[in-house]
mmCIF file with all atom_site columns, C-alpha atoms in Angstrom:
data_model
loop_
_atom_site.group_PDB
_atom_site.id
_atom_site.type_symbol
_atom_site.label_atom_id
_atom_site.label_alt_id
_atom_site.label_comp_id
_atom_site.label_asym_id
_atom_site.label_entity_id
_atom_site.label_seq_id
_atom_site.pdbx_PDB_ins_code
_atom_site.Cartn_x
_atom_site.Cartn_y
_atom_site.Cartn_z
_atom_site.occupancy
_atom_site.B_iso_or_equiv
_atom_site.pdbx_formal_charge
_atom_site.auth_seq_id
_atom_site.auth_comp_id
_atom_site.auth_asym_id
_atom_site.auth_atom_id
_atom_site.pdbx_PDB_model_num
ATOM 1  C CA . MET A 1 1  ? -115.811 -105.780 -72.396 1.00 56.00 ? 1  MET A CA 1
ATOM 2  C CA . LYS A 1 2  ? -117.584 -103.405 -74.894 1.00 63.00 ? 2  LYS A CA 1
ATOM 3  C CA . ASN A 1 3  ? -120.833 -104.753 -74.090 1.00 63.00 ? 3  ASN A CA 1
ATOM 4  C CA . ILE A 1 4  ? -120.100 -103.364 -70.298 1.00 62.00 ? 4  ILE A CA 1
ATOM 5  C CA . ASN A 1 5  ? -121.021 -100.473 -71.386 1.00 63.00 ? 5  ASN A CA 1
ATOM 6  C CA . LYS A 1 6  ? -124.579 -101.297 -72.075 1.00 55.00 ? 6  LYS A CA 1
ATOM 7  C CA . LEU A 1 7  ? -125.430 -102.268 -69.122 1.00 58.00 ? 7  LEU A CA 1
ATOM 8  C CA . LYS A 1 8  ? -126.612 -98.908  -68.180 1.00 64.00 ? 8  LYS A CA 1
ATOM 9  C CA . GLU A 1 9  ? -129.273 -100.299 -70.820 1.00 66.00 ? 9  GLU A CA 1
ATOM 10 C CA . ASN A 1 10 ? -130.722 -102.980 -70.016 1.00 82.00 ? 10 ASN A CA 1
ATOM 11 C CA . ASP A 1 11 ? -128.754 -105.512 -68.091 1.00 85.00 ? 11 ASP A CA 1
ATOM 12 C CA . ALA A 1 12 ? -130.776 -108.249 -67.969 1.00 87.00 ? 12 ALA A CA 1
ATOM 13 C CA . GLN A 1 13 ? -131.295 -108.116 -71.969 1.00 87.00 ? 13 GLN A CA 1
ATOM 14 C CA . LEU A 1 14 ? -126.900 -108.461 -72.176 1.00 86.00 ? 14 LEU A CA 1
ATOM 15 C CA . ALA A 1 15 ? -127.188 -111.471 -69.443 1.00 88.00 ? 15 ALA A CA 1
ATOM 16 C CA . LEU A 1 16 ? -129.943 -113.090 -71.819 1.00 90.00 ? 16 LEU A CA 1
ATOM 17 C CA . ASN A 1 17 ? -127.356 -111.837 -75.067 1.00 90.00 ? 17 ASN A CA 1
ATOM 18 C CA . GLN A 1 18 ? -124.507 -113.257 -72.961 1.00 90.00 ? 18 GLN A CA 1
ATOM 19 C CA . LYS A 1 19 ? -125.958 -116.961 -71.771 1.00 92.00 ? 19 LYS A CA 1
ATOM 20 C CA . TRP A 1 20 ? -125.623 -115.579 -68.668 1.00 92.00 ? 20 TRP A CA 1
ATOM 21 C CA . VAL A 1 21 ? -128.950 -117.003 -67.806 1.00 93.00 ? 21 VAL A CA 1
ATOM 22 C CA . SER A 1 22 ? -131.208 -119.183 -70.138 1.00 94.00 ? 22 SER A CA 1
ATOM 23 C CA . GLN A 1 23 ? -134.211 -116.763 -69.631 1.00 94.00 ? 23 GLN A CA 1
ATOM 24 C CA . LEU A 1 24 ? -135.963 -114.074 -68.293 1.00 94.00 ? 24 LEU A CA 1
ATOM 25 C CA . VAL A 1 25 ? -138.795 -114.080 -66.085 1.00 94.00 ? 25 VAL A CA 1
ATOM 26 C CA . SER A 1 26 ? -141.099 -112.075 -64.152 1.00 93.00 ? 26 SER A CA 1
ATOM 27 C CA . SER A 1 27 ? -141.263 -112.199 -60.174 1.00 92.00 ? 27 SER A CA 1
ATOM 28 C CA . GLN A 1 28 ? -144.791 -113.759 -60.731 1.00 93.00 ? 28 GLN A CA 1
ATOM 29 C CA . GLU A 1 29 ? -143.844 -115.974 -63.571 1.00 95.00 ? 29 GLU A CA 1
ATOM 30 C CA . SER A 1 30 ? -140.462 -117.532 -61.295 1.00 94.00 ? 30 SER A CA 1
ATOM 31 C CA . ARG A 1 31 ? -143.061 -117.307 -58.267 1.00 93.00 ? 31 ARG A CA 1
ATOM 32 C CA . ASP A 1 32 ? -145.243 -119.755 -60.858 1.00 95.00 ? 32 ASP A CA 1
ATOM 33 C CA . LYS A 1 33 ? -142.918 -121.387 -61.727 1.00 94.00 ? 33 LYS A CA 1
ATOM 34 C CA . LEU A 1 34 ? -141.326 -122.729 -58.256 1.00 94.00 ? 34 LEU A CA 1
ATOM 35 C CA . ILE A 1 35 ? -144.826 -123.292 -57.367 1.00 96.00 ? 35 ILE A CA 1
ATOM 36 C CA . ALA A 1 36 ? -145.016 -126.027 -60.180 1.00 97.00 ? 36 ALA A CA 1
ATOM 37 C CA . GLN A 1 37 ? -142.453 -127.423 -58.790 1.00 95.00 ? 37 GLN A CA 1
ATOM 38 C CA . PHE A 1 38 ? -142.044 -127.342 -55.374 1.00 95.00 ? 38 PHE A CA 1
ATOM 39 C CA . GLY A 1 39 ? -145.851 -127.332 -54.528 1.00 96.00 ? 39 GLY A CA 1
ATOM 40 C CA . LYS A 1 40 ? -147.755 -124.577 -52.401 1.00 95.00 ? 40 LYS A CA 1
ATOM 41 C CA . ASN A 1 41 ? -147.571 -123.664 -48.693 1.00 94.00 ? 41 ASN A CA 1
ATOM 42 C CA . SER A 1 42 ? -149.766 -121.818 -46.418 1.00 94.00 ? 42 SER A CA 1
ATOM 43 C CA . GLU A 1 43 ? -148.705 -118.959 -47.349 1.00 93.00 ? 43 GLU A CA 1
ATOM 44 C CA . GLY A 1 44 ? -149.518 -118.448 -51.011 1.00 92.00 ? 44 GLY A CA 1
ATOM 45 C CA . SER A 1 45 ? -145.725 -118.950 -52.290 1.00 93.00 ? 45 SER A CA 1
ATOM 46 C CA . TYR A 1 46 ? -143.791 -121.777 -53.076 1.00 94.00 ? 46 TYR A CA 1
ATOM 47 C CA . ASN A 1 47 ? -142.677 -124.378 -50.862 1.00 94.00 ? 47 ASN A CA 1
ATOM 48 C CA . GLN A 1 48 ? -139.158 -123.225 -48.959 1.00 94.00 ? 48 GLN A CA 1
ATOM 49 C CA . ILE A 1 49 ? -136.750 -123.816 -46.058 1.00 92.00 ? 49 ILE A CA 1
ATOM 50 C CA . GLU A 1 50 ? -134.721 -121.017 -44.626 1.00 92.00 ? 50 GLU A CA 1
ATOM 51 C CA . PHE A 1 51 ? -131.330 -121.869 -45.106 1.00 94.00 ? 51 PHE A CA 1
ATOM 52 C CA . LEU A 1 52 ? -130.278 -121.859 -41.380 1.00 93.00 ? 52 LEU A CA 1
ATOM 53 C CA . ASP A 1 53 ? -133.001 -124.246 -41.019 1.00 93.00 ? 53 ASP A CA 1
ATOM 54 C CA . TYR A 1 54 ? -131.905 -126.447 -43.452 1.00 93.00 ? 54 TYR A CA 1
ATOM 55 C CA . MET A 1 55 ? -127.933 -126.208 -42.326 1.00 91.00 ? 55 MET A CA 1
ATOM 56 C CA . THR A 1 56 ? -129.389 -127.831 -39.404 1.00 90.00 ? 56 THR A CA 1
ATOM 57 C CA . GLU A 1 57 ? -130.956 -131.179 -40.779 1.00 89.00 ? 57 GLU A CA 1
ATOM 58 C CA . LEU A 1 58 ? -127.762 -131.287 -42.262 1.00 89.00 ? 58 LEU A CA 1
ATOM 59 C CA . ASN A 1 59 ? -125.332 -134.377 -40.710 1.00 84.00 ? 59 ASN A CA 1
ATOM 60 C CA . ASP A 1 60 ? -122.170 -132.879 -39.096 1.00 82.00 ? 60 ASP A CA 1
ATOM 61 C CA . ARG A 1 61 ? -119.273 -134.170 -41.562 1.00 77.00 ? 61 ARG A CA 1
ATOM 62 C CA . PHE A 1 62 ? -116.964 -133.908 -39.132 1.00 77.00 ? 62 PHE A CA 1
ATOM 63 C CA . ALA A 1 63 ? -118.324 -135.706 -35.998 1.00 77.00 ? 63 ALA A CA 1
ATOM 64 C CA . GLU A 1 64 ? -116.200 -138.648 -35.161 1.00 73.00 ? 64 GLU A CA 1
ATOM 65 C CA . VAL A 1 65 ? -117.540 -141.717 -36.482 1.00 73.00 ? 65 VAL A CA 1
ATOM 66 C CA . ASN A 1 66 ? -115.798 -144.927 -35.240 1.00 77.00 ? 66 ASN A CA 1
ATOM 67 C CA . ALA A 1 67 ? -115.422 -146.810 -38.341 1.00 75.00 ? 67 ALA A CA 1
ATOM 68 C CA . PRO A 1 68 ? -112.983 -147.393 -40.673 1.00 78.00 ? 68 PRO A CA 1
ATOM 69 C CA . LYS A 1 69 ? -112.083 -144.417 -43.191 1.00 78.00 ? 69 LYS A CA 1
ATOM 70 C CA . ILE A 1 70 ? -110.825 -144.035 -46.744 1.00 84.00 ? 70 ILE A CA 1
ATOM 71 C CA . ALA A 1 71 ? -109.151 -141.023 -48.236 1.00 85.00 ? 71 ALA A CA 1
ATOM 72 C CA . VAL A 1 72 ? -108.671 -140.282 -51.608 1.00 87.00 ? 72 VAL A CA 1
ATOM 73 C CA . VAL A 1 73 ? -105.889 -138.264 -52.197 1.00 84.00 ? 73 VAL A CA 1
ATOM 74 C CA . ASN A 1 74 ? -105.212 -136.259 -55.884 1.00 85.00 ? 74 ASN A CA 1
ATOM 75 C CA . VAL A 1 75 ? -101.787 -135.639 -56.893 1.00 82.00 ? 75 VAL A CA 1
ATOM 76 C CA . GLU A 1 76 ? -100.598 -134.096 -60.317 1.00 86.00 ? 76 GLU A CA 1
ATOM 77 C CA . GLY A 1 77 ? -97.291  -133.463 -61.671 1.00 83.00 ? 77 GLY A CA 1
ATOM 78 C CA . ARG A 1 78 ? -94.484  -136.417 -61.582 1.00 80.00 ? 78 ARG A CA 1
ATOM 79 C CA . LEU A 1 79 ? -93.745  -138.405 -58.416 1.00 73.00 ? 79 LEU A CA 1
ATOM 80 C CA . LEU A 1 80 ? -90.254  -139.601 -57.895 1.00 77.00 ? 80 LEU A CA 1
ATOM 81 C CA . ALA A 1 81 ? -88.852  -142.246 -55.840 1.00 76.00 ? 81 ALA A CA 1
ATOM 82 C CA . VAL A 1 82 ? -87.193  -140.189 -52.683 1.00 76.00 ? 82 VAL A CA 1
ATOM 83 C CA . LYS A 1 83 ? -84.924  -142.153 -50.012 1.00 78.00 ? 83 LYS A CA 1
ATOM 84 C CA . VAL A 1 84 ? -85.680  -140.586 -46.909 1.00 74.00 ? 84 VAL A CA 1
ATOM 85 C CA . THR A 1 85 ? -83.679  -140.581 -43.813 1.00 78.00 ? 85 THR A CA 1
ATOM 86 C CA . LYS A 1 86 ? -83.566  -139.035 -40.699 1.00 72.00 ? 86 LYS A CA 1
#
């Protein structure tokens, strides 16, 4: 908690020292790394997709499909054999 007071001084350096981030880069360095990884688009930025456009491309996880389904249920704790009466 004593490091919280250092946030006012240099929050980026504190984040690096605390290992909350792996490195510090400028906006331009970040953009250059993203372009190197994903390519450059026609606007001169890195290739990207807007979140809402991405969401419309995903399959609906809850759509009904006429196929057998398997469920995995994780259980923790002791399992007891209990007789159920109606």
